[in-house]
Tab-separated table of C-alpha atoms in Angstrom:
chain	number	residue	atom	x	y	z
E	1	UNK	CA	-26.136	-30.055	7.616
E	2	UNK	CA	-25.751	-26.232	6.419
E	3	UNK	CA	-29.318	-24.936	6.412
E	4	UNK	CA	-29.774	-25.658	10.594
E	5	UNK	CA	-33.481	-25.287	10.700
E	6	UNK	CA	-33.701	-25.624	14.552
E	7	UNK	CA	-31.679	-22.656	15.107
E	8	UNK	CA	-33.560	-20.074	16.821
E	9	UNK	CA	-32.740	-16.212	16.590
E	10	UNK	CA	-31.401	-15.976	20.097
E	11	UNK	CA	-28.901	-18.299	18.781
E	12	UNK	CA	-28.400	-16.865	15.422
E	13	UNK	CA	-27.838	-13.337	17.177
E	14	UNK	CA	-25.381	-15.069	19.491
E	15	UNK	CA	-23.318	-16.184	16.594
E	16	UNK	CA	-23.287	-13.163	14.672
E	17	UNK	CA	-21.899	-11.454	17.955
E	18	UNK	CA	-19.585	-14.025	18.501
E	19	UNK	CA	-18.479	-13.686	14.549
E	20	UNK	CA	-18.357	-9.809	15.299
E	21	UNK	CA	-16.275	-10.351	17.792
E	22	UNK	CA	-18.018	-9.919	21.180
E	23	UNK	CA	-15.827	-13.369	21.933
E	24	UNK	CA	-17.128	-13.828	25.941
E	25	UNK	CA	-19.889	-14.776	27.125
E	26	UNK	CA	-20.579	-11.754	29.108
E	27	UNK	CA	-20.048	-9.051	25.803
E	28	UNK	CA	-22.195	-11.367	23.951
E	29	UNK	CA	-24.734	-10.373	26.224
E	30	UNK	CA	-24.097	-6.764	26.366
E	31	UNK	CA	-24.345	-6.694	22.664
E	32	UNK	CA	-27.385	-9.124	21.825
E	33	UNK	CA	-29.005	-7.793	24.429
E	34	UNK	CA	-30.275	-11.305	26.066
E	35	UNK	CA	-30.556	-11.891	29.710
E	36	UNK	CA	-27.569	-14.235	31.285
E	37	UNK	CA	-30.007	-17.001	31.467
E	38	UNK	CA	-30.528	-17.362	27.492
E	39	UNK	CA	-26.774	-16.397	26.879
E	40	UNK	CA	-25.181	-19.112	28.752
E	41	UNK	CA	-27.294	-22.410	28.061
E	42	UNK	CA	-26.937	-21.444	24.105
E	43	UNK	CA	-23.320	-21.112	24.271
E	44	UNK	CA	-23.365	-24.529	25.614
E	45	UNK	CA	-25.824	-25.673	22.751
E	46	UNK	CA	-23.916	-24.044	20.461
E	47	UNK	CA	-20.694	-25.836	21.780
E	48	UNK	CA	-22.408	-29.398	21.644
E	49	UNK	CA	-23.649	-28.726	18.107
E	50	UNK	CA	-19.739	-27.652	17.287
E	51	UNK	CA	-20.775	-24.521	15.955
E	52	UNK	CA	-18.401	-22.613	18.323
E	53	UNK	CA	-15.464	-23.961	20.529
E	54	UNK	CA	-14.742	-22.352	23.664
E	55	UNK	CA	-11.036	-21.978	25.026
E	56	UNK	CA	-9.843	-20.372	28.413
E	57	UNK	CA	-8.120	-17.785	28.400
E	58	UNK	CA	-4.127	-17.858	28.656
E	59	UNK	CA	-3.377	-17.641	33.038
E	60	UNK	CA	-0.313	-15.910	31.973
E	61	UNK	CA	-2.188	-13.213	30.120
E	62	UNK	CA	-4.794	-12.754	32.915
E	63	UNK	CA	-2.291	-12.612	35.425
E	64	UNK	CA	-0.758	-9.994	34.053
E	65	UNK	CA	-3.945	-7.948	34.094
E	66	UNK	CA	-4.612	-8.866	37.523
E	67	UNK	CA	-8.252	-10.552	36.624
E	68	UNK	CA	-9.487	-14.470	36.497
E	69	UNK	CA	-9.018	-15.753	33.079
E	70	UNK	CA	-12.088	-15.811	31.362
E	71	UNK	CA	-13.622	-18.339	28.988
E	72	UNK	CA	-13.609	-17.322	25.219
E	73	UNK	CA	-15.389	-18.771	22.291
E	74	UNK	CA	-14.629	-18.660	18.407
E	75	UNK	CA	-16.942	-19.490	15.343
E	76	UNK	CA	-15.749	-23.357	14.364
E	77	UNK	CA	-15.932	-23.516	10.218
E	78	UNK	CA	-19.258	-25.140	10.426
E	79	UNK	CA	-20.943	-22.558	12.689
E	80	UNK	CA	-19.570	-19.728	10.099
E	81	UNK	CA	-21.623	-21.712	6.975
E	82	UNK	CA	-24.245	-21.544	9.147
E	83	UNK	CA	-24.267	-18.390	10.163
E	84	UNK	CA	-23.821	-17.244	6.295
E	85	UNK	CA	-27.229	-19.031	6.012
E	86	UNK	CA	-28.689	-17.605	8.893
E	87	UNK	CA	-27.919	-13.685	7.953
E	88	UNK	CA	-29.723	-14.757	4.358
E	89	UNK	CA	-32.887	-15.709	6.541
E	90	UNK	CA	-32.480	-12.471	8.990
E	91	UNK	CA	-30.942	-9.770	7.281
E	92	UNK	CA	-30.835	-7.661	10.600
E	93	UNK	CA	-28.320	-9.356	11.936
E	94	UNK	CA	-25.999	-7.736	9.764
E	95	UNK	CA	-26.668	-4.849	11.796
E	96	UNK	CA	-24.674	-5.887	14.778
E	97	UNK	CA	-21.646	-3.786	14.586
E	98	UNK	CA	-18.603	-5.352	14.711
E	99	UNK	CA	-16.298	-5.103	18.565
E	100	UNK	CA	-14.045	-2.828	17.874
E	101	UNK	CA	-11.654	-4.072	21.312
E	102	UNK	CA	-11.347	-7.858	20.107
E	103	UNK	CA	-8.237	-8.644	22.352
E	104	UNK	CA	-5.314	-10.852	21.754
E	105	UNK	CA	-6.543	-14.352	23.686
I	1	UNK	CA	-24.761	0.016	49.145
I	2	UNK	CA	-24.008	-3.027	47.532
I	3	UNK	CA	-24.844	-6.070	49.047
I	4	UNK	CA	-21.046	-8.151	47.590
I	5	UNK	CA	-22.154	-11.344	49.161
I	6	UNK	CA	-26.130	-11.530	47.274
I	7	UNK	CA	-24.100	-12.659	43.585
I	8	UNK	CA	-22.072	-14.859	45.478
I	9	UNK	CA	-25.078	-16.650	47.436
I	10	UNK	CA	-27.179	-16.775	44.260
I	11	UNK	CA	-24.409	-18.535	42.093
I	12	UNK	CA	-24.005	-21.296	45.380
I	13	UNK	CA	-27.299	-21.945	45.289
I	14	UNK	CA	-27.751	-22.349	41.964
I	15	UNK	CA	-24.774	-24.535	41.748
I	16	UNK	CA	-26.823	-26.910	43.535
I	17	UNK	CA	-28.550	-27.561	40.592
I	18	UNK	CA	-25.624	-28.420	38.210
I	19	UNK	CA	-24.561	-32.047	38.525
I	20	UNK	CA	-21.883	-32.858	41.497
I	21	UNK	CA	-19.506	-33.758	39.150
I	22	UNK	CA	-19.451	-30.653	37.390
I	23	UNK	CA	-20.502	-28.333	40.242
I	24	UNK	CA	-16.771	-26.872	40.630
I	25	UNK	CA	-16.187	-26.246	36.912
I	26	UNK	CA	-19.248	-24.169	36.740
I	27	UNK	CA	-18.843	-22.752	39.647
I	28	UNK	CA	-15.590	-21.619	38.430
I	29	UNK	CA	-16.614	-20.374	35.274
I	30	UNK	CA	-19.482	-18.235	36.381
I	31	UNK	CA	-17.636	-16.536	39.227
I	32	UNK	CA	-14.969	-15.973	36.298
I	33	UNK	CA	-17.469	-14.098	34.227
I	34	UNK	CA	-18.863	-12.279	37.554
I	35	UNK	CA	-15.499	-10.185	38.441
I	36	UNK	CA	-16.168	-8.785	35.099
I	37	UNK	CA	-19.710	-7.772	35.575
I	38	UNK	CA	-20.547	-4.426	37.037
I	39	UNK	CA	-21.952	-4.690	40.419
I	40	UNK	CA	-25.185	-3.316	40.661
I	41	UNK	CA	-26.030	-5.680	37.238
I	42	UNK	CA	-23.775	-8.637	39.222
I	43	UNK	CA	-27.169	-10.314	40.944
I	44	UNK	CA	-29.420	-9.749	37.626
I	45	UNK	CA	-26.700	-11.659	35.969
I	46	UNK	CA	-26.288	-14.504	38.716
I	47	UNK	CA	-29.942	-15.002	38.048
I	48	UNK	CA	-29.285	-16.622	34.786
I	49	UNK	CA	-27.137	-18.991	36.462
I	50	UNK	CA	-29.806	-20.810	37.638
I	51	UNK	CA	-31.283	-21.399	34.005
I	52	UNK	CA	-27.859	-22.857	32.924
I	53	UNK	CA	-27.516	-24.842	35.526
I	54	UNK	CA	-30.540	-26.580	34.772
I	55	UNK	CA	-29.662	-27.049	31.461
I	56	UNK	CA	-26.576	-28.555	32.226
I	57	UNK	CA	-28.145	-30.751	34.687
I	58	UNK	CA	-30.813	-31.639	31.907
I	59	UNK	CA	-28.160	-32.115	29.013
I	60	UNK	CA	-25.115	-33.410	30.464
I	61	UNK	CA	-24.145	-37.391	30.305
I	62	UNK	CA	-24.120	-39.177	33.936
I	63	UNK	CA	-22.756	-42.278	35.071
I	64	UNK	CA	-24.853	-44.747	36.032
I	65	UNK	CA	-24.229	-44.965	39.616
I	66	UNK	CA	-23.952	-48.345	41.577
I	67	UNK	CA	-25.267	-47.962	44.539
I	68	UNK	CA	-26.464	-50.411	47.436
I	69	UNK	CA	-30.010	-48.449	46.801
I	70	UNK	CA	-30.092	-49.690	42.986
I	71	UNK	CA	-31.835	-53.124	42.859
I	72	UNK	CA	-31.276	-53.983	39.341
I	73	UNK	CA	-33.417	-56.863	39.629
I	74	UNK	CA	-36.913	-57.869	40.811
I	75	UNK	CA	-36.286	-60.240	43.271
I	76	UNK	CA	-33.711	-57.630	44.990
I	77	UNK	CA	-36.028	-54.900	44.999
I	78	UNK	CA	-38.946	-57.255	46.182
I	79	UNK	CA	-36.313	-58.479	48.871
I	80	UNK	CA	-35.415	-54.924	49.909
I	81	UNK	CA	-38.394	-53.733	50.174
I	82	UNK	CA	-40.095	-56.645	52.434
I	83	UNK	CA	-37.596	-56.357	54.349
I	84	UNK	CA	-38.050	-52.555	55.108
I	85	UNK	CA	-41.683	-53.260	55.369
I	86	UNK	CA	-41.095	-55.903	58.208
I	87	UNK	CA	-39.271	-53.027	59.948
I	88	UNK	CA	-41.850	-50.543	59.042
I	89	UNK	CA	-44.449	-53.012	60.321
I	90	UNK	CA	-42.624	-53.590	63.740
I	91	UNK	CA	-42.032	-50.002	64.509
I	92	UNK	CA	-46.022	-49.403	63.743
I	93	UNK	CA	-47.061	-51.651	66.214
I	94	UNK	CA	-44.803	-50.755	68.924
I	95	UNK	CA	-45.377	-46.760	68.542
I	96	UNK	CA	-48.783	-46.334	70.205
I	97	UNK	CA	-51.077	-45.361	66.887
I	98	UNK	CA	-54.167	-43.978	67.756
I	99	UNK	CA	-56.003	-45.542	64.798
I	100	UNK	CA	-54.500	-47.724	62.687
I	101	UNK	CA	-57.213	-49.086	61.259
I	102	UNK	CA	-57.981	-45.808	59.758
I	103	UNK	CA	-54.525	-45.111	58.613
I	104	UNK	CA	-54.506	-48.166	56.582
I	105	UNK	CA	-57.971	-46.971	54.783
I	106	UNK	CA	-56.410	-43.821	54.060
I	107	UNK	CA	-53.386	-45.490	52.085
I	108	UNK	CA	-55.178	-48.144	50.269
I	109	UNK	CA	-56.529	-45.563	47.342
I	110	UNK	CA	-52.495	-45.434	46.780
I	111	UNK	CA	-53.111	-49.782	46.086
I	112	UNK	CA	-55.422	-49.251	43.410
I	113	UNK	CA	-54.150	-49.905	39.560
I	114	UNK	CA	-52.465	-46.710	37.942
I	115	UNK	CA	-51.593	-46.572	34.067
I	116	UNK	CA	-48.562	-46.302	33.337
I	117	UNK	CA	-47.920	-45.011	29.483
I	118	UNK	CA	-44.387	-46.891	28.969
I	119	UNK	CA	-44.282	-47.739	25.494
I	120	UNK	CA	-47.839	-46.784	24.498
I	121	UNK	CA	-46.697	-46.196	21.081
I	122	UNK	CA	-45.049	-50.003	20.408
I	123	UNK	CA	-47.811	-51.248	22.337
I	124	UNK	CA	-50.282	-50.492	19.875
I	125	UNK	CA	-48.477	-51.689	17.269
I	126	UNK	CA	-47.441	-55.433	19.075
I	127	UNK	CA	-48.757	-55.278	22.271
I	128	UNK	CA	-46.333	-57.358	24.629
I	129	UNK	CA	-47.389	-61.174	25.378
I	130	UNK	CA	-50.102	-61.448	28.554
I	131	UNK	CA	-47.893	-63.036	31.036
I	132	UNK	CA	-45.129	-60.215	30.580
I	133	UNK	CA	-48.106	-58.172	31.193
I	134	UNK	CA	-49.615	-59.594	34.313
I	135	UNK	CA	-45.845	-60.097	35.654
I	136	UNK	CA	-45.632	-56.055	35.447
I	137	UNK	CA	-48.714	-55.733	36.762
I	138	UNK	CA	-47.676	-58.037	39.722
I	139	UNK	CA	-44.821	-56.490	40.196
I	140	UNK	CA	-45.685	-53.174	40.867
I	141	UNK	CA	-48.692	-54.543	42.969
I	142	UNK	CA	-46.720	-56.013	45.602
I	143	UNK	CA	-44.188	-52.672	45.276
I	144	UNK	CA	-47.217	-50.721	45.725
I	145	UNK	CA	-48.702	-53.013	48.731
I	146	UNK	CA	-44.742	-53.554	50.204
I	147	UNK	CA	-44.071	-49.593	50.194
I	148	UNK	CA	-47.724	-49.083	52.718
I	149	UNK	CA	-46.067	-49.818	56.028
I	150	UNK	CA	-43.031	-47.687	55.675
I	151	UNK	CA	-45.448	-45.148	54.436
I	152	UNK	CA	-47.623	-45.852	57.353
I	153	UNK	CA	-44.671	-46.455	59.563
I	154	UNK	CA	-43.668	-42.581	58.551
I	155	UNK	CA	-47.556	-41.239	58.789
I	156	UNK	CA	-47.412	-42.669	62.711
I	157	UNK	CA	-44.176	-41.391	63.549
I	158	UNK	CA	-45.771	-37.857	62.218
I	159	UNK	CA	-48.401	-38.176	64.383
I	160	UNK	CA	-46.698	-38.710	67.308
I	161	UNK	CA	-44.512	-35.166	66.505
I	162	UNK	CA	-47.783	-33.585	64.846
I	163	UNK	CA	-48.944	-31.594	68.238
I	164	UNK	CA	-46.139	-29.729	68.371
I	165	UNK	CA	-45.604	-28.898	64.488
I	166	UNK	CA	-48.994	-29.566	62.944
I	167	UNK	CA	-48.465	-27.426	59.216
I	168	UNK	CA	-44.915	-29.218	58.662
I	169	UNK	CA	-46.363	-32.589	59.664
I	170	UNK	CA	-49.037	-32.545	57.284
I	171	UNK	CA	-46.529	-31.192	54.427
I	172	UNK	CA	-43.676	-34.143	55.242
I	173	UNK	CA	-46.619	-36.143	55.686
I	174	UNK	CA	-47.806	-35.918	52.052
I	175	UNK	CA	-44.420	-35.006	50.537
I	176	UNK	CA	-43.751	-38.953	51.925
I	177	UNK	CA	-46.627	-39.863	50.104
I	178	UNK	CA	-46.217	-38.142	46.982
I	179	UNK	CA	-42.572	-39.392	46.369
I	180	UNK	CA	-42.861	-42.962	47.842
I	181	UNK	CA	-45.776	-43.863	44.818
I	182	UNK	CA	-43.144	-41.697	42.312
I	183	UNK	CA	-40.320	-43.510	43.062
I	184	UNK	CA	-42.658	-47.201	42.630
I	185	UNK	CA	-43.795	-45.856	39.417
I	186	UNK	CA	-40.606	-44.037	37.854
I	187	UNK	CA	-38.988	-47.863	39.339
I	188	UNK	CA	-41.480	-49.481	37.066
I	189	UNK	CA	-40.997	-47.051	33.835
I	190	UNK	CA	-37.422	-47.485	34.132
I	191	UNK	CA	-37.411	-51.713	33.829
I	192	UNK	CA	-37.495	-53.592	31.065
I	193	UNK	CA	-40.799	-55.255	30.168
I	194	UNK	CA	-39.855	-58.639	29.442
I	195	UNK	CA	-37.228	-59.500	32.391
I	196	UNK	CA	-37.937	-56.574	34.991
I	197	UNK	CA	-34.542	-55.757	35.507
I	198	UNK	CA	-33.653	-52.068	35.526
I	199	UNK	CA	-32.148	-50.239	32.446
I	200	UNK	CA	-28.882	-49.499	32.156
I	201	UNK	CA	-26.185	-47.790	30.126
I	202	UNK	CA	-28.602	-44.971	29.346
I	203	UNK	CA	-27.319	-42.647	26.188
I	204	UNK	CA	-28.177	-39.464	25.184
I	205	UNK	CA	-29.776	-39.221	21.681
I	206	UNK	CA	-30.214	-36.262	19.259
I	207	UNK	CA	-29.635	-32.326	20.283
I	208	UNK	CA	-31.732	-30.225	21.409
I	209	UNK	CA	-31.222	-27.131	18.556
I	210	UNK	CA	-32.642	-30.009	16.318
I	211	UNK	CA	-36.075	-30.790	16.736
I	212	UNK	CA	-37.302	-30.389	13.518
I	213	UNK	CA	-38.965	-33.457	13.067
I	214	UNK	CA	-36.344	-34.837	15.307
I	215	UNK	CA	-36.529	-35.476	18.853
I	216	UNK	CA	-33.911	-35.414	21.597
I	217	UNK	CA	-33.761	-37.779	25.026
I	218	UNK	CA	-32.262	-41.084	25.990
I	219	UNK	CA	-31.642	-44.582	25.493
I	220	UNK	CA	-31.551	-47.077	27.987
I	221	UNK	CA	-30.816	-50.631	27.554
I	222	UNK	CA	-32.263	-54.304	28.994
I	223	UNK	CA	-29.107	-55.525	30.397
I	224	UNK	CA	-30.093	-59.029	29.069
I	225	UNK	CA	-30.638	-57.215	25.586
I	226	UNK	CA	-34.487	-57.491	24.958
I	227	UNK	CA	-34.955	-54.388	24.137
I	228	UNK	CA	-33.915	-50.116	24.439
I	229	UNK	CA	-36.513	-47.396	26.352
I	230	UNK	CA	-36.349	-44.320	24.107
I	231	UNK	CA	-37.441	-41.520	26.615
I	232	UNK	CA	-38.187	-37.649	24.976
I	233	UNK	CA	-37.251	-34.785	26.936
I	234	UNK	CA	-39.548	-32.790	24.844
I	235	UNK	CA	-42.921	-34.226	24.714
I	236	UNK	CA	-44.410	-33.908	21.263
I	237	UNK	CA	-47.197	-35.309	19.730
I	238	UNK	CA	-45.121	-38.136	18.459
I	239	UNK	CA	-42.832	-39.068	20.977
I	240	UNK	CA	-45.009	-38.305	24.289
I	241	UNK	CA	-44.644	-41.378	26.078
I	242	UNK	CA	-41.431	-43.343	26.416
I	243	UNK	CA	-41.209	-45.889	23.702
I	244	UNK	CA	-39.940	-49.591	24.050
I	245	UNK	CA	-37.768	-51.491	21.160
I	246	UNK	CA	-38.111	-54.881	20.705
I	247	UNK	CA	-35.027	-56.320	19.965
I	248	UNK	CA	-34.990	-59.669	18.539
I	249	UNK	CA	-32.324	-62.561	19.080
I	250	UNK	CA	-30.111	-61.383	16.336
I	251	UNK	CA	-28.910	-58.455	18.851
I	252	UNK	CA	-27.869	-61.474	21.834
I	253	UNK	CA	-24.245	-61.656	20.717
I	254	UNK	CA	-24.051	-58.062	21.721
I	255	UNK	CA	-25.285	-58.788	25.481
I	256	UNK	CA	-23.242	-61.038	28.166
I	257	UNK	CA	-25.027	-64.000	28.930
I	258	UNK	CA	-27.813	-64.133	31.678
I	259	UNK	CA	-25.560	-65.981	33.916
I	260	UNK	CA	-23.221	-63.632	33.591
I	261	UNK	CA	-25.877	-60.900	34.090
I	262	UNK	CA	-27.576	-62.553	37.227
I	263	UNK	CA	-24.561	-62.084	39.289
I	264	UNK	CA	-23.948	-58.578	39.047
């Protein structure tokens, strides 16, 4: 199905932040602006309706850095048709500017 | 100052909520994203970890468990519970009640008929046959009569201890109530209609982004294959109560024989 009429704009904002590049969960946040509490449980939903995929991080990389590897997620190809429908419904969400410090995961 | 150890306290307790078998993995995941989260916004963001825990609890597949606790059929269940009755009943009567009597009227409102709104939807359509009916309605009458002494068993036992904690007694006292007639009616909900055996193999159906015209929930099966429960986890006009399938005697070859079923 391309047209996804259940999805909300929480989750439509969370995919176009995710497509900008905001790739964890946490950035996502900082750049939709939604509390933790909406954030995570849509990632998941978003996940189950394989419209993203989620991979942890490389241990080797986060090693390196000295930090916990941290869960990433990606646009799959049917979340990106959907979010091409979504930014026809909401033009705003065009507005999200793009993460300029996407790292190498 | 910062208080390190409030983040840390709020994710453990929420993690209480996620199911066991995926308490670690979230765990894990959320203290990940916490080292990365500056620390006066660390318990603001924990905070949120109690709304994804209950949606993983709410979304997430479970085994049916096998306990010595699940009495998959009537007679076991009947069994069980006349038996802790019998116990219930001798502990009553040797703990020095003041008024039994009385304690006895006070539980019998919990012996009169409640509705129960399993397949409301299918009933209306093809209401089930009279003696399934009165079986159910048996059933959870002696469930309903068998579960009085252990509550009345608990009630005296509460008494005895009330003196000395009078506010706590009163709360166990109906929190005992309160889940003693759930559990006898979310017991009854969750058997099938025809056989009374309890459900099993439930499924999870639909998504929960999708409800469009859609609805999400599960599907549980009659073991002996008379039928599937359809329960919403979103009540909606259309799909408020749980609804019951018929399934007719083309579906058998897909269930293991009664015999077969009957000694599990």
């Amino acid at each position: 199905m391309t047209d996804r009429p259940g999805l909300s704009y929480a989750s439509a904002t969370i995919l176009q932040a995710l497509s900008a590049g905001y790739i964890y969960g946490y950035t996502a946040m900082e750049a939709t602006g939604l509390p933790s509490g909406t954030v995570y449980p849509a990632l998941r939903r978003l996940e189950g309706d394989q419209l993203i995929r989620s991979q942890w991080e490389r241990p080797s990389a986060a090693d390196a850095a000295l930090r916990p590897p941290r869960r990433y997620y990606k646009l799959t190809r049917s979340g990106e048709t959907a979010l091409e429908v979504l930014r026809k419904r909401h033009p705003l969400l065009a507005k999200l500017a793009p993460n300029e410090e996407v790292q190498d995961v | 100052m910062t208080r390190a150890w409030l983040p840390h306290a709020i994710l453990r307790a929420a993690s209480l909520l996620a199911p066991s078998e995926q308490r670690a993995e979230w765990l894990n995941g959320w203290r990940s994203e916490l080292w990365y989260i500056p620390p006066h916004r660390a318990a603001r963001f924990c905070l949120g970890a109690f709304r994804d825990a209950i949606w993983v609890r709410r979304n997430s597949e479970r085994p049916a468990r096998r306990t010595a606790f699940r009495f998959e059929s009537p007679l076991s269940c009947l069994a069980f519970l006349t038996f802790a009755a019998t116990v219930s009943g001798a502990i009553v009567v040797c703990l020095p009640a003041p008024d039994t009597v009385g304690m006895l009227l006070i539980f019998a409102p919990t012996l009169l008929p409640a509705r129960l709104t399993i397949g409301w939807g299918a009933s209306r359509r093809r209401p089930a046959p009279w003696p399934n009916r009165l079986r159910r309605g048996i059933f959870l009458l002696l469930k309903r009569a068998l579960v009085q002494p252990v509550m009345l068993c608990g009630f005296a036992a509460m008494i005895r201890i009330g003196p000395a904690a009078a506010l706590p007694t009163q709360l166990a006292n109906y929190a005992l109530w309160f889940l003693t007639l759930r559990w006898a009616l979310s017991d009854q909900r969750n058997r099938c209609p025809v056989c009374l055996r309890l459900l099993t193999e439930p499924v999870r159906m639909g998504a929960p982004s999708q409800t469009f015209l859609e609805w999400y929930g599960s599907e549980s099966a009659c073991s002996r294959g008379h039928g599937l429960l359809q329960t919403s986890e979103m009540p909606a006009s259309y799909s408020a109560a749980p609804e019951w399938h018929r399934l007719d005697d083309s579906w058998s070859g897909l269930f293991p024989p009664a015999a077969e079923v009957r000694q599990r």
